[in-house]
Coordinates of C-alpha atoms and ligand atoms in Angstrom, one line a residue:
X1 CA 33.6 94.3 65.4
X2 CA 32.5 96.0 68.5
X3 CA 33.1 99.6 68.7
X4 CA 32.3 101.9 71.9
X5 CA 29.5 104.6 71.1
X6 CA 30.9 108.2 71.9
X7 CA 30.2 109.4 74.8
X8 CA 27.3 112.2 75.2
X9 CA 29.0 115.8 75.0
X10 CA 26.3 116.8 78.4
X11 CA 28.4 114.0 79.7
X12 CA 31.8 115.3 79.2
X13 CA 31.6 118.9 79.7
X14 CA 30.0 118.4 83.2
X15 CA 33.0 116.4 83.8
X16 CA 35.2 119.1 82.8
X17 CA 33.3 122.3 84.2
X18 CA 31.9 121.1 87.3
X19 CA 34.6 121.9 90.8
X20 CA 33.6 118.5 92.9
X21 CA 32.7 115.3 92.7
X22 CA 31.9 112.1 94.5
X23 CA 32.7 108.6 92.9
X24 CA 30.8 106.1 94.0
X25 CA 30.6 101.8 93.5
X26 CA 27.9 98.9 94.5
X27 CA 27.9 97.6 97.9
X28 CA 30.5 94.0 98.7
X29 CA 32.6 96.2 95.9
X30 CA 34.8 93.6 93.8
X31 CA 37.9 93.9 91.8
X32 CA 36.0 95.7 88.8
X33 CA 34.1 98.1 91.0
X34 CA 36.6 99.3 93.4
X35 CA 39.1 99.5 90.0
X36 CA 36.6 101.4 88.4
X37 CA 36.5 103.6 91.3
X38 CA 40.0 104.5 91.6
X39 CA 40.5 105.3 87.9
X40 CA 37.6 107.6 88.0
X41 CA 39.1 109.1 91.1
X42 CA 42.2 109.6 89.3
X43 CA 40.9 110.8 86.1
X44 CA 38.7 113.3 88.3
X45 CA 42.1 114.6 89.9
X46 CA 44.1 114.8 86.9
X47 CA 41.7 116.9 85.7
X48 CA 42.4 119.3 88.7
X49 CA 38.6 118.3 90.6
X50 CA 38.0 117.9 94.5
X51 CA 37.6 114.4 94.7
X52 CA 36.3 112.1 96.9
X53 CA 35.4 107.8 97.0
X54 CA 32.4 106.8 98.8
X55 CA 31.4 102.9 99.2
X56 CA 29.1 101.2 101.6
X57 CA 31.1 98.4 101.6
X58 CA 31.9 95.6 103.2
X59 CA 35.7 95.9 103.0
X60 CA 36.5 93.2 104.5
X61 CA 37.7 90.6 101.8
X62 CA 42.1 90.3 102.2
X63 CA 42.3 91.6 99.2
X64 CA 40.6 95.2 99.7
X65 CA 40.4 95.4 103.1
X66 CA 43.7 97.7 103.2
X67 CA 41.3 100.2 100.7
X68 CA 39.3 100.8 103.4
X69 CA 40.4 104.1 104.7
X70 CA 40.0 105.4 101.6
X71 CA 36.4 105.1 100.9
X72 CA 33.4 107.4 102.6
X73 CA 31.3 105.4 104.5
X74 CA 28.3 108.3 104.7
X75 CA 28.1 111.6 102.7
X76 CA 27.8 114.0 105.7
X77 CA 25.7 117.3 105.3
X78 CA 28.3 119.8 104.5
X79 CA 30.1 118.1 101.7
X80 CA 25.8 117.0 100.6
X81 CA 25.5 121.0 100.7
X82 CA 28.1 121.7 98.5
X83 CA 26.1 120.2 95.9
X84 CA 29.0 117.4 94.3
X85 CA 28.1 116.0 91.4
X86 CA 27.9 111.9 91.9
X87 CA 29.6 109.3 89.6
X88 CA 28.1 106.2 89.9
X89 CA 30.2 103.6 88.7
X90 CA 29.6 99.8 88.0
X91 CA 26.2 99.7 89.8
X92 CA 22.9 98.0 88.1
X93 CA 20.3 100.7 90.3
X94 CA 20.2 102.8 93.3
X95 CA 19.5 100.2 95.8
X96 CA 23.1 98.6 94.8
X97 CA 24.5 101.3 96.4
X98 CA 23.4 100.7 99.9
X99 CA 22.7 103.1 102.2
X100 CA 24.9 105.8 99.8
X101 CA 22.1 105.6 97.9
X102 CA 19.3 107.7 99.7
X103 CA 22.4 110.0 100.7
X104 CA 23.2 111.2 97.6
X105 CA 19.5 111.8 96.1
X106 CA 18.8 115.2 94.9
X107 CA 22.4 115.1 93.4
X108 CA 23.4 115.6 90.1
X109 CA 24.3 112.2 89.1
X110 CA 26.5 110.3 86.3
X111 CA 26.4 106.3 86.0
X112 CA 28.9 104.3 84.4
X113 CA 28.1 100.8 83.5
X114 CA 28.1 97.5 81.9
X115 CA 25.2 95.6 83.6
X116 CA 22.3 94.5 81.1
X117 CA 19.7 94.4 83.6
X118 CA 18.8 97.1 86.7
X119 CA 16.5 100.1 87.0
X120 CA 17.5 103.0 85.0
X121 CA 18.9 106.0 86.9
X122 CA 21.0 109.2 87.1
X123 CA 21.0 112.3 85.7
X124 CA 23.1 111.2 82.7
X125 CA 24.1 107.6 81.6
X126 CA 26.7 106.1 79.7
X127 CA 25.7 102.1 79.4
X128 CA 27.7 99.5 77.8
X129 CA 26.6 96.0 78.1
X130 CA 29.2 95.0 76.1
X131 CA 32.0 96.2 77.6
X132 CA 33.5 93.4 79.2
X133 CA 34.1 95.4 82.5
X134 CA 33.4 99.3 83.9
X135 CA 37.3 100.1 83.8
X136 CA 37.2 99.5 80.3
X137 CA 34.5 101.9 80.3
X138 CA 36.7 104.6 81.7
X139 CA 39.0 103.9 79.7
X140 CA 36.8 105.5 77.1
X141 CA 36.6 108.5 79.3
X142 CA 40.0 109.0 79.5
X143 CA 41.1 108.7 75.7
X144 CA 37.7 111.2 75.1
X145 CA 39.0 113.8 77.3
X146 CA 42.2 113.1 76.3
X147 CA 43.9 112.3 80.0
X148 CA 47.2 110.5 80.3
X149 CA 46.9 107.4 81.5
X150 CA 50.0 106.7 84.1
X151 CA 51.1 103.1 84.8
X152 CA 49.5 103.0 88.2
X153 CA 46.2 104.1 86.6
X154 CA 46.5 101.4 83.9
X155 CA 46.5 98.6 86.4
X156 CA 43.6 99.3 87.9
X157 CA 41.7 99.6 84.8
X158 CA 43.7 96.3 83.7
X159 CA 42.4 94.6 87.3
X160 CA 38.9 95.2 86.5
X161 CA 39.0 93.9 83.1
X162 CA 41.2 90.6 84.6
X163 CA 38.3 90.4 87.1
X164 CA 35.0 90.2 85.0
X165 CA 37.0 88.4 82.2
X166 CA 38.0 86.0 84.1
X167 CA 41.5 86.9 83.2
X168 CA 40.2 86.5 79.4
X169 CA 38.3 83.2 79.8
X170 CA 34.9 85.0 78.7
X171 CA 35.4 86.9 76.1
X172 CA 34.0 85.6 72.9
X173 CA 34.7 85.8 69.0
X174 CA 34.6 89.4 67.3
X175 CA 35.6 91.2 70.2
X176 CA 39.3 92.1 69.5
X177 CA 39.1 95.4 70.6
X178 CA 38.9 94.3 73.9
X179 CA 42.6 92.2 73.5
X180 CA 43.4 95.0 72.0
X181 CA 43.1 97.6 74.9
X182 CA 44.3 95.2 77.0
X183 CA 47.5 95.7 74.7
X184 CA 47.8 99.6 75.2
X185 CA 47.5 98.7 79.0
X186 CA 50.4 96.2 78.8
X187 CA 52.2 98.9 77.0
X188 CA 52.0 101.5 79.7
X189 CA 53.4 99.2 81.9
X190 CA 51.2 96.9 83.5
X191 CA 52.4 93.1 84.0
X192 CA 49.5 90.4 83.8
X193 CA 51.2 88.3 85.5
X194 CA 51.7 90.5 88.5
X195 CA 47.9 91.2 87.8
X196 CA 47.3 87.6 88.2
X197 CA 49.0 87.1 91.5
X198 CA 47.3 90.2 92.9
X199 CA 43.8 88.3 92.0
X200 CA 44.7 85.0 93.1
X201 CA 47.2 85.0 95.6
X202 CA 47.5 86.1 99.2
X203 CA 44.6 83.5 100.2
X204 CA 44.7 81.8 103.6
X205 CA 45.1 78.0 104.0
X206 CA 41.8 78.9 106.1
X207 CA 40.4 79.5 102.5
X208 CA 41.5 77.2 100.3
X209 CA 40.1 74.5 103.0
X210 CA 37.1 76.2 103.0
X211 CA 36.9 76.3 99.2
X212 CA 37.3 72.3 99.4
X213 CA 34.5 71.6 101.5
X214 CA 32.1 74.1 99.4
X215 CA 33.3 71.5 96.5
X216 CA 32.7 68.4 98.4
X217 CA 29.5 69.8 99.9
X218 CA 28.1 70.3 95.8
X219 CA 24.7 68.4 94.7
X220 CA 23.6 67.9 91.1
X221 CA 19.9 68.5 89.8
X222 CA 17.8 68.1 86.7
X223 CA 20.5 65.1 85.5
X224 CA 23.5 67.2 85.9
X225 CA 22.4 70.3 85.0
X226 CA 22.0 72.3 88.1
X227 CA 24.7 72.7 90.6
X228 CA 24.7 73.7 93.9
X229 CA 26.9 74.3 96.6
X230 CA 25.9 76.1 100.2
X231 CA 27.9 77.7 103.1
X232 CA 26.3 77.9 106.6
X233 CA 26.7 80.7 109.2
X234 CA 28.7 77.7 111.4
X235 CA 31.6 77.9 108.5
X236 CA 32.4 81.2 109.6
X237 CA 34.3 79.7 113.0
X238 CA 35.1 76.3 111.6
X239 CA 37.0 78.1 108.7
X240 CA 38.6 81.5 109.6
X241 CA 38.7 83.4 106.5
X242 CA 36.7 86.3 105.2
X243 CA 37.1 86.0 101.1
X244 CA 34.7 85.3 99.0
X245 CA 35.3 81.5 97.5
X246 CA 33.1 81.7 94.7
X247 CA 35.2 82.6 91.8
X248 CA 36.9 79.5 92.1
X249 CA 33.8 77.4 93.4
X250 CA 32.4 78.3 90.0
X251 CA 34.9 77.5 87.6
X252 CA 35.1 74.0 89.7
X253 CA 31.6 73.4 88.9
X254 CA 31.1 74.6 86.2
X255 CA 33.8 72.6 84.4
X256 CA 31.7 69.3 85.2
X257 CA 30.3 67.9 81.9
X258 CA 26.4 69.4 81.3
X259 CA 26.2 71.7 83.9
X260 CA 24.3 74.8 82.7
X261 CA 23.7 76.4 86.2
X262 CA 25.7 77.3 89.0
X263 CA 24.6 78.4 92.3
X264 CA 26.0 79.4 95.1
X265 CA 24.2 79.7 98.8
X266 CA 25.4 81.5 101.5
X267 CA 23.6 82.2 104.9
X268 CA 24.4 85.6 105.6
X269 CA 22.5 85.7 109.3
X270 CA 19.4 83.3 110.2
X271 CA 16.7 84.3 107.6
X272 CA 19.0 86.2 104.8
X273 CA 20.9 84.0 102.3
X274 CA 23.2 85.6 99.4
X275 CA 22.9 83.7 95.8
X276 CA 25.6 83.5 93.3
X277 CA 24.6 82.7 90.0
X278 CA 26.6 81.7 86.7
X279 CA 25.3 79.9 83.6
X280 CA 27.8 78.2 81.6
X281 CA 29.2 79.3 78.3
X282 CA 26.6 77.3 76.0
X283 CA 23.6 77.2 78.3
X284 CA 20.6 79.7 77.1
X285 CA 19.8 80.2 80.7
X286 CA 19.9 84.5 81.5
X287 CA 20.8 84.2 85.1
X288 CA 21.0 88.0 85.4
X289 CA 17.0 87.7 84.7
X290 CA 16.5 84.9 87.1
X291 CA 18.2 86.8 89.7
X292 CA 16.2 90.0 89.2
X293 CA 13.5 87.6 89.9
X294 CA 14.8 87.5 93.7
X295 CA 15.2 91.2 93.6
X296 CA 18.9 90.6 92.3
X297 CA 20.3 91.4 89.4
X298 CA 24.1 91.1 87.1
X299 CA 24.8 89.8 83.9
X300 CA 23.4 86.6 81.5
X301 CA 26.3 84.8 82.6
X302 CA 27.2 85.9 86.5
X303 CA 24.4 87.7 88.9
X304 CA 23.5 87.9 92.4
X305 CA 20.9 88.2 94.7
X306 CA 20.3 88.4 98.4
X307 CA 16.9 86.6 99.4
X308 CA 15.6 87.3 102.9
X309 CA 14.5 84.0 103.1
X310 CA 15.7 81.2 105.1
X311 CA 18.8 78.9 103.7
X312 CA 16.5 75.6 103.1
X313 CA 13.6 77.7 102.2
X314 CA 15.6 79.8 99.4
X315 CA 17.4 77.3 98.2
X316 CA 14.1 75.1 97.2
X317 CA 12.9 78.1 95.6
X318 CA 15.8 78.3 93.3
X319 CA 16.2 75.0 92.4
X320 CA 12.6 75.0 91.3
X321 CA 13.3 78.5 89.4
X322 CA 15.6 76.9 87.6
X323 CA 13.7 73.6 86.8
X324 CA 11.5 76.0 85.1
X325 CA 14.0 77.4 82.4
X326 CA 16.2 74.2 82.0
Ligands
5GP1 P1 29.4 88.1 92.3 O1 29.0 86.7 92.2 O2 30.8 88.1 91.6 O3 29.3 89.0 93.8 O4 28.4 88.8 91.3 C1 28.2 88.4 89.8 C2 27.2 90.0 89.0 O5 26.3 89.8 89.6 C3 28.1 91.3 89.4 O6 28.2 91.9 88.2 C4 27.5 91.7 90.2 O7 27.6 93.0 90.1 C5 25.9 91.5 90.1 N1 25.1 91.0 91.8 C6 25.9 90.1 92.7 N2 25.0 90.3 93.2 C7 23.7 91.5 93.6 C8 22.6 91.8 94.1 O8 22.6 91.3 94.9 N3 21.9 92.6 93.5 C9 22.6 92.9 92.2 N4 21.6 93.7 91.1 N5 23.4 92.2 91.2 C10 24.1 91.6 91.5
MN2 MN1 31.8 95.2 86.6

């Protein structure tokens, strides 16, 4: 049975005794990152602190665009010189903070994360790679500091967990503690039904058609062990959507018999390609380690990288690299 390790007293004391905090998360924030930032923000507010939220964005996906105004895009010098504590959540290395990484340089930094790869950083760290989400790590902090979890906070904690567990799909045997924590949140007033609507609903028709096109474009390599799909710049004009199609795309492509690795290539601009990776439950391929070879990172089964190469070249490099692992 898995148990969360105790949180260092030094970290707890810092949170108890300091007055001003900035809560940061990784660029292109996803559900777990934003929910962790919100839950950490509420925790510090409940402890009576002055708290700021910051994230380099972008906030253009429909499900998060309304949050843009709550987050600072920069740390101004007045704030920096008050010497706040930087609390970084769901972020495996300083470069994943985008331009904010340099802007908090020199501040006392505490990192709460669950990524298995990356670069150790921060003055203090509480890293639990076996935690399904960073929000469940923040939940441990609520318990350790004996702060009440309101229904609203419980929703943030559950949402991050739902995002990173594929709504319970990626939880393994003997990880009952994850379900028990989720059950506690449901007893605090979270409706998994409402959370699912929030996670998967509200999309445009353009989004669904875009997803269909990406499925249609998928190709298989190495006897079906690798499946890829790509999106080029011109898709932006054809399919008007700011949403990431990837999660459903990965689910569809991973459902193909015999597939081990799925890679999605997205041309961000000429010569810059975003790459998303997933590997199947049965596969031994560690896509986090693979992404690291290309300057990215993530987890064994889900990872990403941004490669400064043309999309055609990036595809070639990645197909070759996967071939060596299969
Ligand atoms: P997603 O495909 O959902 O954006 O990302 C899957 C996982 O890979 C997440 O845990 C995310 O934090 C990580 N990830 C995605 N892109 C990058 C990247 O460019 N660098 C690093 N280090 N991790 C990434
Ligand atoms: Mn996460």
